[in-house]
């Protein structure tokens, strides 16, 4: 059956079948099986994900340090929708659709930078980074055109203790109340006084869920990361999962032999866990002692995922050590781990496309994966 774009045209037999299988994860006793292979390859399901998940969920896009000055921006693609996040002259963060209102020329390429304003390359209309039109060339002769009411459509944007989230639904419910438990549990990490030391963007050739499910378990440290992550997991690969809501889950792993903190007032109990929380669909924040890492896995297409991440450390440590001394080792470690994940997950993407691919059985070591499946099913439910 052919699949064309648009929500009405996507319900092929495959899509309906895979959707029904995913909804089974909402049962009181969910199947302890991995997702059907078609969940990673079916174009109809991807259309549903765009419509029901990525057009109305909070997507982690970066850290406030990337938006320190007016004009600082990140331009990205969220499941096929161009998005510009920028610090305006008013000091506030704005998220807009950076597509010119004249004849739909994209105003900015994906990436980061600083812009005084946005000039359309086509006929040179100019916009503020917050979306307001500054000037439109040669338009006075058209009495129907009202420059005052012409502006780039806006999206919802929220900063939670430095982490910047965007929601394409401008009327989305705020994110912060969802994170109230995390807020309390992370108080001693003093997120507001953390500095971003490194950040990166990569593209992986796999479906976003191949990457996100991998990020919900430590089990794969033994296979993908024997010399990098595994030696750090001195407490083992088990994890405790708290499923707070379809939006937020918390994953706690034993920290093994904790190194006492130098700056943060972490309790003994806090030193004994690696704490992380996920904001569905694709954002995570995790602690490693006094270092915090964030990761966001955003689909660019059915089989391509843009991976963004960063590492933060307490300002006092960064100032004492000098950011340039911290950056090198952190970048090197991250690049190694990312390459291990990317190489492995791109191979998995080839595996899910096999005609002999079937659902597999999940290990008790991967309860986080089931939590993700449950959120996914909630998001896909009509
Ligand atoms: S398309 Fe932007 S000015 Fe014409
Ligand atoms: Fe990994």
mmCIF file of C-alpha atoms and ligand atoms in Angstrom:
data_model
loop_
_atom_site.group_PDB
_atom_site.id
_atom_site.type_symbol
_atom_site.label_atom_id
_atom_site.label_comp_id
_atom_site.label_asym_id
_atom_site.label_seq_id
_atom_site.Cartn_x
_atom_site.Cartn_y
_atom_site.Cartn_z
ATOM 1 C CA UNK A 1 0.000 0.000 0.000
ATOM 2 C CA UNK A 2 1.308 3.490 -0.758
ATOM 3 C CA UNK A 3 1.864 5.971 1.996
ATOM 4 C CA UNK A 4 1.452 9.642 1.196
ATOM 5 C CA UNK A 5 2.090 12.468 3.598
ATOM 6 C CA UNK A 6 -0.662 13.874 5.771
ATOM 7 C CA UNK A 7 -2.324 12.311 8.778
ATOM 8 C CA UNK A 8 -5.421 11.073 6.934
ATOM 9 C CA UNK A 9 -3.362 9.003 4.539
ATOM 10 C CA UNK A 10 -1.090 7.200 6.949
ATOM 11 C CA UNK A 11 -3.154 4.337 8.321
ATOM 12 C CA UNK A 12 -1.845 1.500 6.242
ATOM 13 C CA UNK A 13 -2.398 -2.030 7.464
ATOM 14 C CA UNK A 14 1.165 -2.048 8.818
ATOM 15 C CA UNK A 15 0.665 1.174 10.739
ATOM 16 C CA UNK A 16 -2.593 0.057 12.321
ATOM 17 C CA UNK A 17 -1.012 -3.250 13.353
ATOM 18 C CA UNK A 18 2.108 -1.719 14.850
ATOM 19 C CA UNK A 19 0.052 0.932 16.654
ATOM 20 C CA UNK A 20 -2.184 -1.746 18.182
ATOM 21 C CA UNK A 21 0.905 -3.628 19.373
ATOM 22 C CA UNK A 22 2.394 -0.498 20.930
ATOM 23 C CA UNK A 23 -0.834 0.302 22.759
ATOM 24 C CA UNK A 24 -0.494 -3.063 24.534
ATOM 25 C CA UNK A 25 2.281 -1.494 26.627
ATOM 26 C CA UNK A 26 -0.503 0.373 28.459
ATOM 27 C CA UNK A 27 -1.948 -2.891 29.821
ATOM 28 C CA UNK A 28 -1.611 -3.445 33.613
ATOM 29 C CA UNK A 29 0.876 -6.199 32.784
ATOM 30 C CA UNK A 30 2.640 -4.982 29.635
ATOM 31 C CA UNK A 31 4.313 -7.455 27.268
ATOM 32 C CA UNK A 32 7.953 -7.950 28.256
ATOM 33 C CA UNK A 33 8.880 -7.720 24.618
ATOM 34 C CA UNK A 34 10.779 -5.187 22.579
ATOM 35 C CA UNK A 35 8.872 -3.053 20.078
ATOM 36 C CA UNK A 36 7.782 -4.576 16.778
ATOM 37 C CA UNK A 37 10.559 -4.012 14.196
ATOM 38 C CA UNK A 38 8.130 -2.027 12.020
ATOM 39 C CA UNK A 39 7.913 0.582 14.788
ATOM 40 C CA UNK A 40 11.325 1.734 13.551
ATOM 41 C CA UNK A 41 10.680 1.587 9.819
ATOM 42 C CA UNK A 42 7.002 2.292 9.131
ATOM 43 C CA UNK A 43 6.494 5.723 7.505
ATOM 44 C CA UNK A 44 2.877 5.829 8.669
ATOM 45 C CA UNK A 45 3.883 5.431 12.311
ATOM 46 C CA UNK A 46 6.473 8.187 11.879
ATOM 47 C CA UNK A 47 3.731 10.506 10.606
ATOM 48 C CA UNK A 48 1.646 9.688 13.678
ATOM 49 C CA UNK A 49 4.639 10.383 15.935
ATOM 50 C CA UNK A 50 5.147 13.752 14.280
ATOM 51 C CA UNK A 51 1.524 14.684 14.681
ATOM 52 C CA UNK A 52 0.725 13.271 18.119
ATOM 53 C CA UNK A 53 4.096 13.449 19.874
ATOM 54 C CA UNK A 54 6.559 15.922 18.368
ATOM 55 C CA UNK A 55 3.971 18.599 17.577
ATOM 56 C CA UNK A 56 2.826 18.740 21.187
ATOM 57 C CA UNK A 57 5.614 17.627 23.530
ATOM 58 C CA UNK A 58 8.408 19.431 25.333
ATOM 59 C CA UNK A 59 11.638 18.840 23.410
ATOM 60 C CA UNK A 60 14.977 19.582 25.084
ATOM 61 C CA UNK A 61 16.956 21.828 22.729
ATOM 62 C CA UNK A 62 19.898 23.137 24.723
ATOM 63 C CA UNK A 63 21.248 24.884 27.800
ATOM 64 C CA UNK A 64 20.805 28.528 28.727
ATOM 65 C CA UNK A 65 24.576 29.116 28.389
ATOM 66 C CA UNK A 66 24.079 28.733 24.623
ATOM 67 C CA UNK A 67 21.697 31.707 24.794
ATOM 68 C CA UNK A 68 23.706 33.997 27.050
ATOM 69 C CA UNK A 69 23.474 37.214 24.953
ATOM 70 C CA UNK A 70 20.674 38.834 22.934
ATOM 71 C CA UNK A 71 20.742 37.377 19.428
ATOM 72 C CA UNK A 72 22.228 34.015 20.480
ATOM 73 C CA UNK A 73 20.253 31.350 18.665
ATOM 74 C CA UNK A 74 19.946 27.676 17.884
ATOM 75 C CA UNK A 75 18.145 26.689 14.688
ATOM 76 C CA UNK A 76 17.014 23.101 14.490
ATOM 77 C CA UNK A 77 14.566 20.726 12.947
ATOM 78 C CA UNK A 78 12.023 18.960 15.134
ATOM 79 C CA UNK A 79 10.636 16.038 13.153
ATOM 80 C CA UNK A 80 10.515 18.020 9.922
ATOM 81 C CA UNK A 81 9.529 21.374 11.425
ATOM 82 C CA UNK A 82 12.094 24.180 11.377
ATOM 83 C CA UNK A 83 12.440 25.888 14.757
ATOM 84 C CA UNK A 84 14.478 28.884 15.854
ATOM 85 C CA UNK A 85 15.191 29.396 19.548
ATOM 86 C CA UNK A 86 16.774 32.742 20.349
ATOM 87 C CA UNK A 87 17.438 35.208 23.144
ATOM 88 C CA UNK A 88 15.599 38.415 22.183
ATOM 89 C CA UNK A 89 16.615 41.989 22.879
ATOM 90 C CA UNK A 90 14.067 41.865 25.711
ATOM 91 C CA UNK A 91 16.248 39.256 27.430
ATOM 92 C CA UNK A 92 13.595 36.541 27.040
ATOM 93 C CA UNK A 93 13.868 33.295 25.097
ATOM 94 C CA UNK A 94 11.663 33.010 22.025
ATOM 95 C CA UNK A 95 10.875 30.051 19.782
ATOM 96 C CA UNK A 96 9.540 30.723 16.303
ATOM 97 C CA UNK A 97 9.022 29.146 12.902
ATOM 98 C CA UNK A 98 11.899 30.668 10.875
ATOM 99 C CA UNK A 99 10.168 30.550 7.508
ATOM 100 C CA UNK A 100 9.657 33.863 5.726
ATOM 101 C CA UNK A 101 6.050 35.074 5.611
ATOM 102 C CA UNK A 102 6.496 36.382 2.082
ATOM 103 C CA UNK A 103 7.112 33.300 -0.051
ATOM 104 C CA UNK A 104 8.290 30.769 2.531
ATOM 105 C CA UNK A 105 12.053 30.960 2.258
ATOM 106 C CA UNK A 106 13.811 29.465 5.297
ATOM 107 C CA UNK A 107 15.500 32.345 7.113
ATOM 108 C CA UNK A 108 18.350 30.498 8.778
ATOM 109 C CA UNK A 109 20.240 27.226 8.374
ATOM 110 C CA UNK A 110 20.331 24.674 11.195
ATOM 111 C CA UNK A 111 23.094 25.433 13.673
ATOM 112 C CA UNK A 112 24.063 27.921 16.340
ATOM 113 C CA UNK A 113 25.123 31.509 16.161
ATOM 114 C CA UNK A 114 24.372 35.097 17.025
ATOM 115 C CA UNK A 115 22.210 37.291 14.813
ATOM 116 C CA UNK A 116 21.293 40.953 15.222
ATOM 117 C CA UNK A 117 18.216 40.219 13.143
ATOM 118 C CA UNK A 118 17.128 37.796 10.422
ATOM 119 C CA UNK A 119 17.258 38.900 6.799
ATOM 120 C CA UNK A 120 15.498 36.706 4.292
ATOM 121 C CA UNK A 121 17.972 35.872 1.498
ATOM 122 C CA UNK A 122 15.174 35.899 -1.118
ATOM 123 C CA UNK A 123 13.742 39.469 -1.139
ATOM 124 C CA UNK A 124 15.420 40.812 1.982
ATOM 125 C CA UNK A 125 12.500 41.110 4.407
ATOM 126 C CA UNK A 126 13.909 41.547 7.907
ATOM 127 C CA UNK A 127 12.710 40.141 11.223
ATOM 128 C CA UNK A 128 13.673 40.469 14.866
ATOM 129 C CA UNK A 129 14.921 37.160 16.304
ATOM 130 C CA UNK A 130 11.712 37.128 18.375
ATOM 131 C CA UNK A 131 9.711 36.888 15.134
ATOM 132 C CA UNK A 132 8.484 40.480 14.651
ATOM 133 C CA UNK A 133 8.810 41.933 11.163
ATOM 134 C CA UNK A 134 11.203 44.904 11.009
ATOM 135 C CA UNK A 135 10.954 45.814 7.343
ATOM 136 C CA UNK A 136 9.557 44.477 4.073
ATOM 137 C CA UNK A 137 11.111 45.848 0.898
ATOM 138 C CA UNK A 138 8.909 47.317 -1.884
ATOM 139 C CA UNK A 139 5.631 46.414 -0.195
ATOM 140 C CA UNK A 140 3.982 49.836 0.174
ATOM 141 C CA UNK A 141 2.024 49.421 -3.069
ATOM 142 C CA UNK A 142 0.048 46.474 -1.707
ATOM 143 C CA UNK A 143 -2.723 47.937 0.489
ATOM 144 C CA UNK A 144 -3.757 44.478 1.714
ATOM 145 C CA UNK A 145 -0.386 43.894 3.367
ATOM 146 C CA UNK A 146 -0.280 44.925 7.025
ATOM 147 C CA UNK A 147 3.312 44.820 8.286
ATOM 148 C CA UNK A 148 2.185 45.284 11.893
ATOM 149 C CA UNK A 149 0.318 41.985 11.909
ATOM 150 C CA UNK A 150 3.000 40.089 9.979
ATOM 151 C CA UNK A 151 5.248 38.009 12.212
ATOM 152 C CA UNK A 152 6.796 34.554 12.435
ATOM 153 C CA UNK A 153 4.528 32.042 14.208
ATOM 154 C CA UNK A 154 5.608 31.431 17.791
ATOM 155 C CA UNK A 155 6.069 28.199 19.737
ATOM 156 C CA UNK A 156 6.149 27.615 23.488
ATOM 157 C CA UNK A 157 9.567 27.788 25.120
ATOM 158 C CA UNK A 158 10.451 27.153 28.736
ATOM 159 C CA UNK A 159 13.695 27.267 30.665
ATOM 160 C CA UNK A 160 13.869 24.887 33.613
ATOM 161 C CA UNK A 161 16.982 25.501 35.735
ATOM 162 C CA UNK A 162 19.058 26.182 32.646
ATOM 163 C CA UNK A 163 17.595 23.479 30.402
ATOM 164 C CA UNK A 164 15.725 24.935 27.433
ATOM 165 C CA UNK A 165 12.666 23.082 26.173
ATOM 166 C CA UNK A 166 10.470 23.917 23.170
ATOM 167 C CA UNK A 167 6.917 22.800 22.472
ATOM 168 C CA UNK A 168 5.485 23.327 18.984
ATOM 169 C CA UNK A 169 2.054 23.666 20.564
ATOM 170 C CA UNK A 170 1.949 27.334 21.658
ATOM 171 C CA UNK A 171 -0.848 26.505 24.119
ATOM 172 C CA UNK A 172 1.041 23.615 25.755
ATOM 173 C CA UNK A 173 0.716 23.111 29.496
ATOM 174 C CA UNK A 174 3.829 24.360 31.302
ATOM 175 C CA UNK A 175 6.558 21.813 31.919
ATOM 176 C CA UNK A 176 7.814 22.936 35.349
ATOM 177 C CA UNK A 177 4.874 21.496 37.373
ATOM 178 C CA UNK A 178 5.584 18.079 35.816
ATOM 179 C CA UNK A 179 9.113 18.309 37.201
ATOM 180 C CA UNK A 180 8.227 19.208 40.791
ATOM 181 C CA UNK A 181 9.576 15.910 42.215
ATOM 182 C CA UNK A 182 12.785 16.241 40.197
ATOM 183 C CA UNK A 183 13.128 19.817 41.370
ATOM 184 C CA UNK A 184 13.137 18.687 44.993
ATOM 185 C CA UNK A 185 15.378 15.695 44.421
ATOM 186 C CA UNK A 186 17.936 17.713 42.467
ATOM 187 C CA UNK A 187 18.048 20.705 44.821
ATOM 188 C CA UNK A 188 21.541 19.813 46.082
ATOM 189 C CA UNK A 189 22.908 19.754 42.550
ATOM 190 C CA UNK A 190 22.345 23.516 42.388
ATOM 191 C CA UNK A 191 21.546 23.440 38.693
ATOM 192 C CA UNK A 192 21.222 27.219 38.517
ATOM 193 C CA UNK A 193 24.875 27.530 39.426
ATOM 194 C CA UNK A 194 26.115 25.044 36.835
ATOM 195 C CA UNK A 195 28.126 26.092 33.804
ATOM 196 C CA UNK A 196 28.035 24.282 30.474
ATOM 197 C CA UNK A 197 31.576 23.132 29.744
ATOM 198 C CA UNK A 198 31.003 21.253 26.476
ATOM 199 C CA UNK A 199 28.194 20.761 23.985
ATOM 200 C CA UNK A 200 27.858 18.885 20.723
ATOM 201 C CA UNK A 201 25.544 17.977 17.858
ATOM 202 C CA UNK A 202 25.790 14.797 15.779
ATOM 203 C CA UNK A 203 23.605 13.011 13.305
ATOM 204 C CA UNK A 204 22.991 9.288 13.709
ATOM 205 C CA UNK A 205 21.558 7.147 10.967
ATOM 206 C CA UNK A 206 18.824 5.456 12.983
ATOM 207 C CA UNK A 207 15.216 5.916 14.013
ATOM 208 C CA UNK A 208 14.905 8.169 17.066
ATOM 209 C CA UNK A 209 13.403 5.349 19.145
ATOM 210 C CA UNK A 210 16.420 3.103 18.518
ATOM 211 C CA UNK A 211 18.477 5.825 20.203
ATOM 212 C CA UNK A 212 15.992 6.697 22.955
ATOM 213 C CA UNK A 213 15.358 3.114 24.103
ATOM 214 C CA UNK A 214 19.129 2.602 24.278
ATOM 215 C CA UNK A 215 19.308 5.675 26.514
ATOM 216 C CA UNK A 216 16.835 4.085 28.936
ATOM 217 C CA UNK A 217 19.039 1.174 29.995
ATOM 218 C CA UNK A 218 22.535 0.534 31.390
ATOM 219 C CA UNK A 219 22.469 -3.060 30.151
ATOM 220 C CA UNK A 220 24.254 -2.157 26.915
ATOM 221 C CA UNK A 221 27.284 -0.764 28.767
ATOM 222 C CA UNK A 222 28.642 -4.329 28.822
ATOM 223 C CA UNK A 223 28.454 -4.594 25.023
ATOM 224 C CA UNK A 224 28.892 -1.138 23.514
ATOM 225 C CA UNK A 225 31.030 0.508 26.209
ATOM 226 C CA UNK A 226 33.322 -2.113 27.812
ATOM 227 C CA UNK A 227 36.234 0.318 28.226
ATOM 228 C CA UNK A 228 34.443 3.637 28.649
ATOM 229 C CA UNK A 229 31.135 3.554 30.536
ATOM 230 C CA UNK A 230 31.267 0.059 32.041
ATOM 231 C CA UNK A 231 34.336 0.707 34.259
ATOM 232 C CA UNK A 232 32.478 3.698 35.713
ATOM 233 C CA UNK A 233 29.460 1.575 36.637
ATOM 234 C CA UNK A 234 31.071 0.135 39.737
ATOM 235 C CA UNK A 235 27.606 -0.220 41.263
ATOM 236 C CA UNK A 236 26.424 -2.495 38.449
ATOM 237 C CA UNK A 237 23.984 -2.051 35.600
ATOM 238 C CA UNK A 238 20.719 -2.335 37.532
ATOM 239 C CA UNK A 239 18.372 0.587 37.729
ATOM 240 C CA UNK A 240 15.305 1.621 39.629
ATOM 241 C CA UNK A 241 12.612 3.311 37.577
ATOM 242 C CA UNK A 242 10.015 5.757 38.843
ATOM 243 C CA UNK A 243 7.366 6.403 36.255
ATOM 244 C CA UNK A 244 5.918 9.718 37.411
ATOM 245 C CA UNK A 245 3.718 10.455 34.404
ATOM 246 C CA UNK A 246 3.749 9.882 30.631
ATOM 247 C CA UNK A 247 5.960 12.986 30.489
ATOM 248 C CA UNK A 248 8.510 12.357 33.234
ATOM 249 C CA UNK A 249 10.334 9.296 34.516
ATOM 250 C CA UNK A 250 13.294 9.043 36.870
ATOM 251 C CA UNK A 251 16.002 6.393 36.611
ATOM 252 C CA UNK A 252 18.299 5.657 39.550
ATOM 253 C CA UNK A 253 21.414 3.500 39.241
ATOM 254 C CA UNK A 254 23.789 2.537 42.059
ATOM 255 C CA UNK A 255 26.913 4.693 41.985
ATOM 256 C CA UNK A 256 29.258 2.033 43.352
ATOM 257 C CA UNK A 257 32.176 3.655 45.130
ATOM 258 C CA UNK A 258 31.250 7.308 45.162
ATOM 259 C CA UNK A 259 33.877 10.013 45.059
ATOM 260 C CA UNK A 260 33.008 12.587 47.752
ATOM 261 C CA UNK A 261 31.864 15.869 46.199
ATOM 262 C CA UNK A 262 34.155 18.864 46.418
ATOM 263 C CA UNK A 263 31.587 21.621 46.031
ATOM 264 C CA UNK A 264 28.024 20.303 46.038
ATOM 265 C CA UNK A 265 26.312 19.528 49.361
ATOM 266 C CA UNK A 266 25.318 16.015 48.282
ATOM 267 C CA UNK A 267 24.028 13.758 51.037
ATOM 268 C CA UNK A 268 25.479 10.278 51.506
ATOM 269 C CA UNK A 269 22.391 8.792 49.882
ATOM 270 C CA UNK A 270 22.766 11.132 46.922
ATOM 271 C CA UNK A 271 26.373 10.078 46.531
ATOM 272 C CA UNK A 272 25.251 6.482 46.217
ATOM 273 C CA UNK A 273 23.136 6.959 43.087
ATOM 274 C CA UNK A 274 23.517 8.123 39.548
ATOM 275 C CA UNK A 275 20.318 10.103 39.195
ATOM 276 C CA UNK A 276 18.635 10.865 35.908
ATOM 277 C CA UNK A 277 15.307 12.078 34.649
ATOM 278 C CA UNK A 278 13.682 11.865 31.230
ATOM 279 C CA UNK A 279 11.216 14.240 29.674
ATOM 280 C CA UNK A 280 9.333 12.292 27.035
ATOM 281 C CA UNK A 281 9.866 12.001 24.133
ATOM 282 C CA UNK A 282 13.583 12.525 23.838
ATOM 283 C CA UNK A 283 15.328 14.556 26.545
ATOM 284 C CA UNK A 284 17.414 13.282 29.442
ATOM 285 C CA UNK A 285 19.516 14.796 32.195
ATOM 286 C CA UNK A 286 21.860 12.608 34.249
ATOM 287 C CA UNK A 287 24.266 13.096 37.143
ATOM 288 C CA UNK A 288 27.760 11.610 37.348
ATOM 289 C CA UNK A 289 29.060 12.846 40.684
ATOM 290 C CA UNK A 290 29.361 16.594 40.259
ATOM 291 C CA UNK A 291 29.088 16.478 36.484
ATOM 292 C CA UNK A 292 25.694 16.677 34.796
ATOM 293 C CA UNK A 293 25.124 15.509 31.234
ATOM 294 C CA UNK A 294 22.092 16.258 29.081
ATOM 295 C CA UNK A 295 21.104 14.533 25.875
ATOM 296 C CA UNK A 296 18.370 15.099 23.334
ATOM 297 C CA UNK A 297 17.570 12.722 20.463
ATOM 298 C CA UNK A 298 15.365 14.479 17.928
ATOM 299 C CA UNK A 299 14.158 12.836 14.721
ATOM 300 C CA UNK A 300 15.168 14.537 11.484
ATOM 301 C CA UNK A 301 13.559 11.797 9.380
ATOM 302 C CA UNK A 302 12.250 8.257 9.827
ATOM 303 C CA UNK A 303 15.802 6.881 9.881
ATOM 304 C CA UNK A 304 17.841 9.886 11.020
ATOM 305 C CA UNK A 305 18.250 11.344 14.491
ATOM 306 C CA UNK A 306 20.032 14.503 15.509
ATOM 307 C CA UNK A 307 21.770 14.024 18.825
ATOM 308 C CA UNK A 308 22.495 17.076 20.947
ATOM 309 C CA UNK A 309 24.138 17.072 24.308
ATOM 310 C CA UNK A 310 26.200 18.941 26.802
ATOM 311 C CA UNK A 311 28.052 18.600 30.091
ATOM 312 C CA UNK A 312 27.750 20.967 33.036
ATOM 313 C CA UNK A 313 29.820 21.428 36.161
ATOM 314 C CA UNK A 314 29.509 23.673 39.222
ATOM 315 C CA UNK A 315 30.691 27.212 38.459
ATOM 316 C CA UNK A 316 33.200 27.101 41.324
ATOM 317 C CA UNK A 317 34.925 24.004 39.911
ATOM 318 C CA UNK A 318 34.980 25.467 36.398
ATOM 319 C CA UNK A 319 36.454 28.748 37.616
ATOM 320 C CA UNK A 320 39.093 27.016 39.755
ATOM 321 C CA UNK A 321 40.188 24.524 37.114
ATOM 322 C CA UNK A 322 39.704 26.750 34.067
ATOM 323 C CA UNK A 323 37.164 25.619 31.460
ATOM 324 C CA UNK A 324 39.897 24.942 28.883
ATOM 325 C CA UNK A 325 41.440 22.319 31.183
ATOM 326 C CA UNK A 326 38.131 20.560 31.740
ATOM 327 C CA UNK A 327 36.929 20.699 28.153
ATOM 328 C CA UNK A 328 39.542 18.473 26.473
ATOM 329 C CA UNK A 329 39.079 15.320 28.581
ATOM 330 C CA UNK A 330 35.275 15.720 28.658
ATOM 331 C CA UNK A 331 35.101 16.147 24.885
ATOM 332 C CA UNK A 332 37.367 13.196 24.293
ATOM 333 C CA UNK A 333 35.351 10.915 26.574
ATOM 334 C CA UNK A 334 32.020 12.026 25.129
ATOM 335 C CA UNK A 335 33.228 11.580 21.561
ATOM 336 C CA UNK A 336 34.345 8.026 22.332
ATOM 337 C CA UNK A 337 31.071 7.067 24.005
ATOM 338 C CA UNK A 338 29.004 8.735 21.264
ATOM 339 C CA UNK A 339 30.925 6.883 18.583
ATOM 340 C CA UNK A 340 30.324 3.600 20.404
ATOM 341 C CA UNK A 341 26.595 4.287 20.629
ATOM 342 C CA UNK A 342 26.305 5.655 17.091
ATOM 343 C CA UNK A 343 28.199 2.746 15.500
ATOM 344 C CA UNK A 344 26.139 0.214 17.442
ATOM 345 C CA UNK A 345 22.781 1.878 16.893
ATOM 346 C CA UNK A 346 23.322 2.421 13.174
ATOM 347 C CA UNK A 347 23.949 -1.340 12.993
ATOM 348 C CA UNK A 348 20.715 -1.963 14.950
ATOM 349 C CA UNK A 349 18.890 0.194 12.400
ATOM 350 C CA UNK A 350 20.098 -2.180 9.704
ATOM 351 C CA UNK A 351 18.954 -5.099 11.880
ATOM 352 C CA UNK A 352 15.404 -3.805 12.357
ATOM 353 C CA UNK A 353 15.044 -3.655 8.571
ATOM 354 C CA UNK A 354 15.697 -7.393 8.150
ATOM 355 C CA UNK A 355 12.730 -9.361 6.845
ATOM 356 C CA UNK A 356 13.439 -11.916 9.581
ATOM 357 C CA UNK A 357 13.380 -9.329 12.359
ATOM 358 C CA UNK A 358 10.932 -10.148 15.170
ATOM 359 C CA UNK A 359 10.198 -8.725 18.614
ATOM 360 C CA UNK A 360 12.709 -9.836 21.255
ATOM 361 C CA UNK A 361 12.324 -10.556 24.985
ATOM 362 C CA UNK A 362 13.382 -7.844 27.417
ATOM 363 C CA UNK A 363 15.786 -8.474 30.292
ATOM 364 C CA UNK A 364 14.928 -7.534 33.899
ATOM 365 C CA UNK A 365 17.952 -5.228 33.542
ATOM 366 C CA UNK A 366 15.980 -2.900 31.253
ATOM 367 C CA UNK A 367 12.890 -1.667 33.119
ATOM 368 C CA UNK A 368 13.553 1.858 31.829
ATOM 369 C CA UNK A 369 12.862 0.645 28.306
ATOM 370 C CA UNK A 370 9.349 -0.413 29.329
ATOM 371 C CA UNK A 371 8.779 2.992 30.921
ATOM 372 C CA UNK A 372 9.688 4.609 27.597
ATOM 373 C CA UNK A 373 7.360 2.260 25.684
ATOM 374 C CA UNK A 374 4.518 3.182 28.015
ATOM 375 C CA UNK A 375 5.045 6.919 27.436
ATOM 376 C CA UNK A 376 5.251 6.273 23.714
ATOM 377 C CA UNK A 377 1.946 4.391 23.746
ATOM 378 C CA UNK A 378 0.335 7.208 25.785
ATOM 379 C CA UNK A 379 1.605 9.741 23.282
ATOM 380 C CA UNK A 380 0.325 7.784 20.296
ATOM 381 C CA UNK A 381 -3.092 7.135 21.806
ATOM 382 C CA UNK A 382 -5.696 9.144 19.947
HETATM 383 S S1 LIG B 1 10.606 34.929 0.602
HETATM 384 FE FE1 LIG B 1 11.456 36.106 2.159
HETATM 385 S S2 LIG B 1 11.510 38.060 1.355
HETATM 386 FE FE2 LIG B 1 10.589 36.913 -0.209
HETATM 387 FE FE1 LIG B 2 25.384 4.073 25.368
#
